[in-house]
CSV table of C-alpha atoms and ligand atoms in Angstrom, one decimal:
chain,number,residue,atom,x,y,z
A,23,MET,CA,96.6,100.3,100.7
A,24,ALA,CA,99.6,100.0,98.4
A,25,MET,CA,99.2,96.8,96.4
A,26,ASN,CA,101.9,97.1,93.8
A,27,GLY,CA,103.3,93.5,94.3
A,28,GLU,CA,106.8,94.8,94.4
A,29,THR,CA,109.4,93.4,96.7
A,30,LYS,CA,111.4,95.8,98.8
A,31,THR,CA,114.7,94.5,100.0
A,32,LYS,CA,117.6,96.4,101.6
A,33,ALA,CA,120.5,97.2,99.3
A,34,LYS,CA,123.0,96.3,101.9
A,35,SER,CA,122.6,93.8,104.7
A,36,ASN,CA,124.6,92.6,107.7
A,37,LEU,CA,123.7,89.0,107.0
A,38,SER,CA,125.7,86.4,105.3
A,39,LYS,CA,125.5,86.1,101.5
A,40,ARG,CA,123.0,83.3,101.7
A,41,GLY,CA,121.1,85.1,104.5
A,42,SER,CA,120.9,88.2,102.3
A,43,LYS,CA,119.7,86.1,99.4
A,44,ALA,CA,116.9,84.7,101.5
A,45,LEU,CA,115.5,88.2,102.2
A,46,THR,CA,113.8,88.2,98.8
A,47,PRO,CA,110.6,86.3,98.8
A,48,PHE,CA,110.4,83.5,96.2
A,49,SER,CA,107.9,85.4,94.0
A,50,PRO,CA,107.0,89.1,93.8
A,51,TYR,CA,103.3,88.3,94.1
A,52,ILE,CA,103.9,87.1,97.7
A,53,ASP,CA,103.8,90.7,98.9
A,54,ALA,CA,100.4,91.2,97.5
A,55,VAL,CA,99.3,87.9,99.2
A,56,ASN,CA,100.5,89.1,102.5
A,57,GLN,CA,98.9,92.5,102.1
A,58,ALA,CA,95.6,91.0,100.9
A,59,LYS,CA,95.7,88.6,103.9
A,60,SER,CA,95.4,91.5,106.3
A,61,CYS,CA,92.4,93.0,104.4
A,62,GLN,CA,90.2,90.1,103.2
A,63,TRP,CA,86.8,90.4,101.6
A,64,SER,CA,83.8,89.8,103.9
A,65,PRO,CA,80.1,90.9,103.7
A,66,SER,CA,81.1,93.8,106.1
A,67,ASN,CA,84.3,94.6,104.1
A,68,GLU,CA,83.2,94.7,100.5
A,69,GLU,CA,86.4,96.5,99.5
A,70,GLY,CA,88.4,93.6,100.8
A,71,PHE,CA,90.6,91.2,98.8
A,72,PHE,CA,90.0,87.7,97.5
A,73,LEU,CA,93.1,85.6,98.1
A,74,MET,CA,93.0,83.1,95.2
A,75,ALA,CA,96.8,82.7,95.0
A,76,THR,CA,97.3,80.5,98.1
A,77,ALA,CA,97.0,76.8,98.0
A,78,GLU,CA,94.8,76.7,101.1
A,79,SER,CA,91.4,75.0,101.5
A,80,VAL,CA,88.9,76.3,104.1
A,81,LEU,CA,86.2,74.1,102.7
A,82,SER,CA,86.2,71.3,105.2
A,83,PHE,CA,88.1,72.5,108.2
A,84,ASP,CA,84.9,72.6,110.3
A,85,LEU,CA,85.0,68.7,110.2
A,86,VAL,CA,88.7,68.4,111.2
A,87,HIS,CA,88.3,71.1,113.8
A,88,GLU,CA,85.4,69.3,115.5
A,89,LYS,CA,87.3,66.0,115.4
A,90,ILE,CA,90.8,67.2,116.5
A,91,ARG,CA,89.5,68.9,119.6
A,92,THR,CA,88.4,65.5,120.8
A,93,CYS,CA,91.9,64.0,120.1
A,94,ARG,CA,93.9,66.5,122.3
A,95,GLU,CA,94.7,64.2,125.2
A,96,VAL,CA,98.1,65.7,126.0
A,97,PRO,CA,99.8,62.6,127.6
A,98,ALA,CA,102.8,63.4,129.9
A,99,THR,CA,105.2,61.9,127.3
A,100,VAL,CA,104.6,64.8,124.9
A,101,GLY,CA,106.8,67.0,127.2
A,102,LEU,CA,109.9,65.0,126.3
A,103,TYR,CA,112.1,64.8,123.3
A,104,GLY,CA,110.9,62.2,120.9
A,105,ASN,CA,112.2,60.4,117.8
A,106,PHE,CA,113.2,63.1,115.3
A,107,ARG,CA,112.1,61.0,112.4
A,108,GLY,CA,108.6,61.2,113.9
A,109,GLY,CA,107.1,59.3,116.8
A,110,ASP,CA,106.2,55.6,116.3
A,111,ARG,CA,102.5,56.2,116.8
A,112,LEU,CA,102.1,59.0,114.2
A,113,ARG,CA,104.4,57.2,111.7
A,114,SER,CA,102.1,54.1,112.1
A,115,ALA,CA,98.9,56.1,111.7
A,116,ILE,CA,100.2,58.0,108.7
A,117,ALA,CA,101.6,54.8,107.1
A,118,LYS,CA,98.2,53.1,107.5
A,119,MET,CA,96.3,56.1,106.1
A,120,MET,CA,98.6,56.4,103.1
A,121,GLU,CA,98.4,52.7,102.4
A,122,ARG,CA,94.6,52.6,102.7
A,123,THR,CA,93.6,55.8,101.1
A,124,PHE,CA,95.9,56.3,98.0
A,125,MET,CA,99.1,54.4,97.8
A,126,GLY,CA,97.7,51.0,97.0
A,127,VAL,CA,100.8,49.2,98.3
A,128,GLU,CA,101.9,48.0,101.7
A,129,VAL,CA,103.4,51.0,103.6
A,130,ASN,CA,105.7,50.1,106.5
A,131,SER,CA,105.9,52.8,109.2
A,132,ALA,CA,109.7,52.1,109.4
A,133,HIS,CA,109.9,53.8,106.0
A,134,ILE,CA,108.1,57.0,107.0
A,135,CYS,CA,109.8,60.2,108.1
A,136,ILE,CA,107.8,63.1,109.5
A,137,SER,CA,108.7,66.7,109.4
A,138,SER,CA,107.0,70.1,109.8
A,139,GLY,CA,105.3,70.2,106.4
A,140,VAL,CA,106.2,69.0,102.9
A,141,THR,CA,108.2,72.2,102.6
A,142,ALA,CA,110.5,70.9,105.3
A,143,VAL,CA,110.5,67.4,103.8
A,144,LEU,CA,111.6,68.9,100.4
A,145,ASP,CA,114.3,71.1,102.1
A,146,LEU,CA,115.7,68.1,103.9
A,147,PHE,CA,115.4,65.8,100.9
A,148,PHE,CA,117.3,68.2,98.7
A,149,PHE,CA,120.0,68.7,101.4
A,150,ALA,CA,120.4,64.9,101.5
A,151,THR,CA,120.4,64.1,97.8
A,152,CYS,CA,122.0,67.1,96.0
A,153,ASP,CA,125.1,69.2,96.3
A,154,PRO,CA,125.0,73.0,95.7
A,155,GLY,CA,124.8,73.7,92.0
A,156,ASP,CA,123.1,70.3,91.2
A,157,GLY,CA,119.7,70.4,89.4
A,158,CYS,CA,116.2,69.2,89.8
A,159,LEU,CA,114.0,68.5,86.8
A,160,ILE,CA,110.4,69.6,87.2
A,161,PRO,CA,107.7,69.5,84.5
A,162,ALA,CA,106.3,73.0,84.0
A,163,PRO,CA,104.1,74.7,85.0
A,164,TYR,CA,104.9,73.9,88.6
A,165,PHE,CA,104.1,75.1,92.2
A,166,PRO,CA,106.1,78.4,92.5
A,167,ALA,CA,107.4,77.7,96.1
A,168,PHE,CA,109.4,74.7,94.8
A,169,ASP,CA,112.1,77.2,93.8
A,170,ASN,CA,112.5,78.3,97.4
A,171,ASP,CA,112.3,74.8,98.7
A,172,MET,CA,115.3,73.6,96.7
A,173,SER,CA,117.4,76.7,96.2
A,174,ILE,CA,117.2,78.9,99.2
A,175,ARG,CA,119.2,76.8,101.6
A,176,ASN,CA,120.5,74.0,99.4
A,177,GLU,CA,121.4,75.9,96.2
A,178,VAL,CA,119.8,73.3,94.0
A,179,GLN,CA,118.8,74.7,90.6
A,180,PRO,CA,115.3,74.1,89.4
A,181,ILE,CA,115.2,73.0,85.8
A,182,PRO,CA,111.7,73.6,84.5
A,183,VAL,CA,110.8,71.3,81.6
A,184,GLN,CA,108.2,72.8,79.2
A,185,PRO,CA,105.8,70.3,77.7
A,186,ALA,CA,105.7,70.2,73.9
A,187,ASP,CA,102.0,69.1,74.1
A,188,THR,CA,100.3,72.3,75.2
A,189,HIS,CA,96.9,70.6,75.4
A,190,THR,CA,97.6,67.9,77.9
A,191,TYR,CA,100.8,69.3,79.3
A,192,ILE,CA,102.0,65.7,79.7
A,193,PRO,CA,105.8,65.5,79.6
A,194,THR,CA,107.8,62.8,78.0
A,195,ALA,CA,111.1,61.1,78.8
A,196,GLU,CA,112.5,62.6,75.6
A,197,GLU,CA,111.8,66.1,76.8
A,198,MET,CA,113.5,65.3,80.1
A,199,GLU,CA,116.5,63.9,78.3
A,200,LYS,CA,116.8,67.1,76.2
A,201,ALA,CA,116.6,69.1,79.4
A,202,VAL,CA,119.5,67.1,80.9
A,203,VAL,CA,121.6,67.8,77.9
A,204,GLU,CA,120.8,71.5,78.0
A,205,ALA,CA,121.6,71.6,81.7
A,206,ALA,CA,124.9,69.9,81.2
A,207,LYS,CA,125.9,72.7,78.8
A,208,ARG,CA,125.4,75.1,81.7
A,209,GLY,CA,127.4,72.9,83.9
A,210,VAL,CA,124.3,71.7,85.9
A,211,LYS,CA,124.0,68.0,86.8
A,212,PRO,CA,120.4,67.0,87.5
A,213,ARG,CA,120.1,64.7,90.5
A,214,VAL,CA,116.3,64.6,91.0
A,215,LEU,CA,113.1,64.4,89.0
A,216,LEU,CA,110.3,66.0,90.9
A,217,ILE,CA,106.7,65.0,89.9
A,218,THR,CA,103.6,66.5,91.5
A,219,ASN,CA,100.6,64.2,91.1
A,220,PRO,CA,97.8,65.3,91.3
A,221,GLY,CA,99.2,68.5,89.8
A,222,ASN,CA,99.6,71.9,91.2
A,223,PRO,CA,98.8,74.3,89.3
A,224,LEU,CA,96.8,72.2,86.8
A,225,GLY,CA,94.7,70.0,89.0
A,226,THR,CA,95.1,67.0,86.7
A,227,LEU,CA,96.5,63.5,87.0
A,228,TYR,CA,99.4,61.9,85.3
A,229,PRO,CA,98.5,58.8,83.2
A,230,GLU,CA,100.1,55.6,84.5
A,231,ALA,CA,101.9,55.1,81.2
A,232,THR,CA,103.6,58.5,81.6
A,233,LEU,CA,104.6,57.8,85.2
A,234,LYS,CA,106.1,54.5,84.1
A,235,GLU,CA,108.0,56.1,81.2
A,236,LEU,CA,109.4,58.9,83.4
A,237,LEU,CA,110.3,56.5,86.2
A,238,LEU,CA,112.2,54.0,84.0
A,239,TRP,CA,114.0,56.8,82.3
A,240,ALA,CA,115.0,58.6,85.6
A,241,VAL,CA,116.0,55.5,87.6
A,242,ASN,CA,118.0,54.1,84.8
A,243,ARG,CA,119.8,57.4,84.6
A,244,GLY,CA,120.6,57.4,88.3
A,245,LEU,CA,118.2,60.2,89.2
A,246,HIS,CA,116.1,60.2,92.4
A,247,VAL,CA,112.4,60.3,91.7
A,248,LEU,CA,110.5,62.3,94.2
A,249,SER,CA,106.7,62.1,93.8
A,250,ASP,CA,104.9,64.9,95.6
A,251,GLU,CA,101.4,63.4,96.2
A,252,ILE,CA,100.2,66.0,98.7
A,253,TYR,CA,96.8,66.2,96.8
A,254,ALA,CA,96.3,62.4,96.5
A,255,ASN,CA,93.1,62.4,98.5
A,256,SER,CA,91.6,65.3,96.6
A,257,LYS,CA,90.5,63.6,93.3
A,258,PHE,CA,86.9,64.7,93.1
A,259,GLY,CA,86.1,64.6,89.4
A,260,SER,CA,85.9,62.1,86.6
A,261,SER,CA,88.9,61.9,84.3
A,262,PRO,CA,90.4,59.5,81.7
A,263,ASP,CA,93.1,58.5,84.3
A,264,GLU,CA,92.7,57.3,87.8
A,265,PHE,CA,95.3,58.4,90.4
A,266,ILE,CA,98.1,55.9,90.8
A,267,SER,CA,101.0,56.5,93.3
A,268,MET,CA,104.5,56.4,91.8
A,269,GLU,CA,105.5,53.8,94.4
A,270,LYS,CA,102.8,51.5,93.0
A,271,VAL,CA,104.1,52.1,89.5
A,272,ALA,CA,107.6,51.4,90.7
A,273,GLN,CA,106.6,48.1,92.4
A,274,ASN,CA,104.8,47.1,89.2
A,275,ALA,CA,108.0,47.8,87.3
A,276,VAL,CA,109.8,45.4,89.7
A,277,LEU,CA,107.2,42.7,89.2
A,278,GLU,CA,107.7,43.1,85.4
A,279,ASN,CA,111.5,42.8,85.8
A,280,LEU,CA,111.9,46.3,84.4
A,281,LEU,CA,113.7,47.6,87.5
A,282,SER,CA,115.4,45.9,90.5
A,283,ALA,CA,113.9,46.2,93.9
A,284,GLU,CA,117.2,47.6,95.1
A,285,LEU,CA,117.2,50.5,92.6
A,286,VAL,CA,113.6,51.3,93.5
A,287,ALA,CA,114.4,51.3,97.2
A,288,GLU,CA,117.3,53.7,96.6
A,289,PHE,CA,115.7,56.1,94.1
A,290,VAL,CA,111.9,56.2,94.5
A,291,HIS,CA,110.4,58.4,97.3
A,292,THR,CA,106.9,59.8,98.0
A,293,ALA,CA,106.0,63.0,99.8
A,294,TYR,CA,102.6,63.5,101.5
A,295,GLY,CA,101.3,66.0,104.0
A,296,MET,CA,98.3,67.1,106.0
A,297,SER,CA,98.1,70.6,104.6
A,298,LYS,CA,95.9,70.1,101.5
A,299,ASP,CA,93.6,67.1,101.6
A,300,PHE,CA,92.9,67.7,105.3
A,301,GLY,CA,93.2,71.6,105.2
A,302,MET,CA,95.6,71.4,108.1
A,303,ASN,CA,98.5,73.6,106.8
A,304,GLY,CA,98.8,75.4,110.1
A,305,PHE,CA,99.6,72.1,111.9
A,306,ARG,CA,102.8,71.8,109.8
A,307,VAL,CA,102.9,68.0,109.2
A,308,GLY,CA,104.5,66.4,106.2
A,309,SER,CA,105.9,62.9,105.5
A,310,LEU,CA,108.3,61.2,103.3
A,311,HIS,CA,108.0,57.5,102.3
A,312,THR,CA,111.4,56.1,101.4
A,313,ARG,CA,113.1,52.7,101.6
A,314,SER,CA,116.6,54.2,101.2
A,315,LYS,CA,118.5,53.3,104.4
A,316,ASP,CA,120.8,56.2,104.0
A,317,LEU,CA,117.9,58.7,103.8
A,318,LEU,CA,116.2,57.1,106.8
A,319,ASN,CA,119.4,57.4,108.8
A,320,PHE,CA,119.9,61.0,107.6
A,321,TRP,CA,116.4,61.9,108.8
A,322,GLN,CA,117.1,60.4,112.2
A,323,ASN,CA,119.8,63.0,112.7
A,324,MET,CA,118.7,66.0,110.6
A,325,GLY,CA,115.0,65.6,111.4
A,326,MET,CA,115.5,67.6,114.6
A,327,PHE,CA,115.7,70.8,112.6
A,328,ALA,CA,112.2,70.4,111.4
A,329,ALA,CA,110.4,68.2,113.9
A,330,VAL,CA,106.7,68.3,114.6
A,331,SER,CA,105.7,69.0,118.2
A,332,ASN,CA,104.9,65.8,120.1
A,333,ASP,CA,101.6,67.4,121.2
A,334,THR,CA,100.5,67.8,117.6
A,335,GLN,CA,101.8,64.4,116.6
A,336,HIS,CA,99.8,62.7,119.3
A,337,ALA,CA,96.5,64.5,118.5
A,338,LEU,CA,97.0,63.8,114.8
A,339,ALA,CA,97.7,60.1,115.4
A,340,VAL,CA,94.5,59.7,117.4
A,341,MET,CA,92.6,61.4,114.6
A,342,LEU,CA,94.1,59.3,111.8
A,343,GLU,CA,93.6,56.1,113.7
A,344,ASP,CA,89.8,56.7,113.4
A,345,GLU,CA,89.4,55.2,110.0
A,346,ASN,CA,85.7,55.9,109.8
A,347,PHE,CA,86.4,59.5,110.4
A,348,VAL,CA,89.2,59.6,107.8
A,349,ASP,CA,87.0,57.9,105.1
A,350,SER,CA,83.9,60.0,105.7
A,351,TYR,CA,86.0,63.2,105.9
A,352,VAL,CA,87.9,62.4,102.6
A,353,SER,CA,84.6,61.7,100.8
A,354,GLU,CA,82.8,64.8,102.1
A,355,ASN,CA,85.9,67.0,101.3
A,356,LYS,CA,85.9,65.7,97.7
A,357,ARG,CA,82.2,66.5,97.4
A,358,ARG,CA,82.8,70.1,98.6
A,359,LEU,CA,85.8,70.6,96.3
A,360,LYS,CA,83.7,69.4,93.4
A,361,LYS,CA,80.9,71.8,94.3
A,362,SER,CA,83.3,74.8,94.4
A,363,TYR,CA,85.1,73.7,91.2
A,364,GLU,CA,81.8,73.4,89.4
A,365,LEU,CA,80.7,76.8,90.7
A,366,LEU,CA,83.9,78.4,89.4
A,367,THR,CA,83.9,76.7,86.0
A,368,THR,CA,80.2,77.3,85.4
A,369,ASN,CA,80.9,81.0,85.8
A,370,PHE,CA,83.9,80.7,83.5
A,371,LYS,CA,81.9,78.9,80.9
A,372,THR,CA,79.1,81.4,81.0
A,373,ALA,CA,81.6,84.2,80.5
A,374,ASN,CA,83.2,82.3,77.7
A,375,LEU,CA,86.6,82.0,79.5
A,376,HIS,CA,88.9,79.2,78.6
A,377,PHE,CA,90.4,77.0,81.2
A,378,MET,CA,92.0,73.5,81.5
A,379,SER,CA,89.6,70.9,82.9
A,380,ALA,CA,90.7,69.7,86.3
A,381,CYS,CA,89.6,66.7,88.4
A,382,ALA,CA,91.7,67.0,91.5
A,383,ALA,CA,93.5,69.3,94.0
A,384,MET,CA,92.1,72.9,94.4
A,385,PHE,CA,93.2,74.8,91.2
A,386,CYS,CA,92.0,75.9,87.9
A,387,TRP,CA,94.4,76.9,85.1
A,388,LEU,CA,92.8,79.9,83.5
A,389,ASP,CA,93.7,81.0,80.0
A,390,LEU,CA,93.5,84.8,79.7
A,391,ARG,CA,95.7,85.1,76.6
A,392,SER,CA,92.8,86.7,74.7
A,393,VAL,CA,92.8,89.8,76.9
A,394,LEU,CA,96.6,90.2,77.1
A,395,ALA,CA,97.8,93.5,75.5
A,396,GLU,CA,100.5,91.5,73.8
A,397,SER,CA,102.0,88.0,74.2
A,398,THR,CA,104.7,88.9,76.8
A,399,PHE,CA,105.3,88.3,80.5
A,400,LYS,CA,105.3,92.0,81.0
A,401,ALA,CA,101.7,92.1,79.6
A,402,GLU,CA,100.8,89.1,81.9
A,403,SER,CA,102.2,91.0,84.9
A,404,GLU,CA,100.2,94.1,83.9
A,405,LEU,CA,97.0,92.1,83.6
A,406,TRP,CA,97.7,90.5,87.0
A,407,LYS,CA,98.1,93.9,88.5
A,408,GLU,CA,94.9,95.2,86.9
A,409,ILE,CA,93.0,92.2,88.3
A,410,LEU,CA,94.5,92.9,91.7
A,411,GLU,CA,93.7,96.6,91.7
A,412,GLU,CA,90.3,96.6,90.0
A,413,CYS,CA,88.8,93.3,91.2
A,414,HIS,CA,90.8,93.0,94.4
A,415,ILE,CA,91.6,89.5,93.5
A,416,VAL,CA,95.1,87.9,94.0
A,417,LEU,CA,95.8,85.3,91.4
A,418,THR,CA,99.1,83.4,90.7
A,419,PRO,CA,100.6,84.4,87.4
A,420,GLY,CA,101.7,81.6,85.1
A,421,GLU,CA,105.2,83.1,84.9
A,422,ALA,CA,105.6,82.3,88.7
A,423,CYS,CA,104.7,78.7,87.8
A,424,HIS,CA,107.5,78.8,85.2
A,425,TYR,CA,105.1,78.2,82.3
A,426,GLY,CA,106.7,79.2,79.0
A,427,GLU,CA,103.8,81.0,77.4
A,428,PRO,CA,102.3,84.2,78.8
A,429,GLY,CA,98.7,84.7,79.7
A,430,PHE,CA,97.8,81.9,82.1
A,431,PHE,CA,96.8,82.2,85.8
A,432,ARG,CA,96.4,79.7,88.6
A,433,VAL,CA,93.1,80.2,90.4
A,434,CYS,CA,92.6,78.6,93.8
A,435,TYR,CA,88.9,78.2,94.5
A,436,ALA,CA,89.1,76.4,97.8
A,437,SER,CA,90.5,79.3,99.9
A,438,MET,CA,87.0,80.7,100.5
A,439,PRO,CA,83.5,79.4,101.0
A,440,PRO,CA,81.2,79.1,97.9
A,441,ASN,CA,79.1,82.2,98.6
A,442,GLN,CA,82.3,84.3,98.6
A,443,LEU,CA,83.6,82.5,95.5
A,444,GLN,CA,80.5,83.6,93.7
A,445,VAL,CA,81.3,87.3,94.5
A,446,ALA,CA,84.9,86.8,93.3
A,447,CYS,CA,83.7,85.2,90.1
A,448,ASP,CA,81.2,88.1,89.4
A,449,ARG,CA,84.0,90.6,89.8
A,450,LEU,CA,86.5,88.7,87.6
A,451,THR,CA,84.0,87.9,84.8
A,452,ALA,CA,82.7,91.5,84.8
A,453,PHE,CA,86.3,92.8,84.6
A,454,ILE,CA,87.1,90.5,81.6
A,455,GLU,CA,83.9,91.5,79.9
A,456,LYS,CA,84.7,95.2,80.3
A,457,LYS,CA,88.2,94.6,78.9
A,458,ARG,CA,86.8,92.7,75.9
A,459,ARG,CA,84.3,95.6,75.2
A,460,LYS,CA,87.2,98.1,75.3
A,461,ARG,CA,89.3,96.1,72.9
A,462,LYS,CA,86.4,95.7,70.5
A,463,ALA,CA,85.7,99.4,70.6
A,464,ALA,CA,89.5,100.1,70.1
A,465,ASN,CA,89.6,97.8,67.1
A,466,ILE,CA,86.5,99.4,65.5
A,467,SER,CA,87.7,103.0,65.8
B,9,LIG,C1,102.6,70.5,95.5
B,9,LIG,C2,102.9,71.1,96.9
B,9,LIG,N1,103.9,70.5,97.6
B,9,LIG,C3,104.2,71.0,98.8
B,9,LIG,C4,103.5,72.0,99.4
B,9,LIG,C5,103.9,72.5,100.8
B,9,LIG,O1,103.0,72.1,101.7
B,9,LIG,P1,103.2,72.1,103.3
B,9,LIG,O2,102.2,73.0,103.9
B,9,LIG,O3,103.1,70.7,103.7
B,9,LIG,O4,104.6,72.6,103.5
B,9,LIG,C6,102.4,72.6,98.7
B,9,LIG,C7,101.7,73.8,99.2
B,9,LIG,O5,101.0,74.5,98.5
B,9,LIG,C8,102.1,72.1,97.4
B,9,LIG,O6,101.1,72.6,96.7
């Protein structure tokens, strides 16, 4: 199988300019993901590939699968058009679940919009809030597909903001301000600050003080703040900071008279979805919490382009209304994530590999700078290719996450059961050990 990770696009196309632009996948490693998907490792296919580049969890779907089959009632009303901002029943069930499990504030279902995944939520959000050429500030490293989500249809420019603090990666308002000034020099006007908490690819949480600092800075500058909290129910480990939703930080800021309730309603928005914490990415369900009247009205109209089928909406509402199920599922899923994370990091520690400690989501940020041929993205890409070809493991290179320094890789450890994860760890650590021995021998001779 050719696994060169290169993207082949036609030189000339009969599509529009924007259609032609969309022929190129958002990252060159996507080809390798797709090829590996069709030949995955299994005990009977030991030459197969380990897909550790997709933010997908298979760890707890058995529980969701068993439950959702009992929720598929298919009432006659599902055959009709519904509310394109999401049906009342699912909006209520999602609002209640978000309120109870992670937002920590009252969530009114009238402020919920439902679309086919957070991808669709972001696409619609950027359509509504930005004009072509506008920018979106994003602390780096970030989830590679954000580039596609904002630029492919809406022509919004991602503005990665590199953290000066390379230990915590915690961004500051000052760094954001600098990025705004630099963007202005290129003629780009930022309209949105996009925060992912818990983080992808780091698997860490933002401290409350940082969220408050960024929120006050952004809202006072007239920027929308979109908080992507798609991993909010996947905090499995201990950490100095607890998860806190941006909406709660914003409401606290109103109580402290630091922001007006009107500004918060207009500028603060939260995205959540069923793809990660519930492992239901194939169901394509995402939501936006916003109190902006304009955005809610916009969704009523534009939501039709990315609506979730009424059949899926109904089954999901029935599932989420069972609060005992939700609570026991969330806690069991965290236990399984923790177990896999510990398996991975125990292997890394034994092999003396450096990584950033995580406490949430499904990623580990692995530092392979010590085995790069040189400190360049070309060398990072070569190492990525070697890992692909020799270990049959697909990782996400740090460059795809827009991190400024070469040598880092995102490892998703939830996309396979623990027994397979052990095999992948054995392959990866043996490969690194071999590389180290070679380097040592080369240095001696
Ligand atoms: C931070 C983040 N936001 C959004 C998405 C998209 O999720 P969905 O499947 O809901 O479109 C992902 C998927 O990996 C993600 O990691």
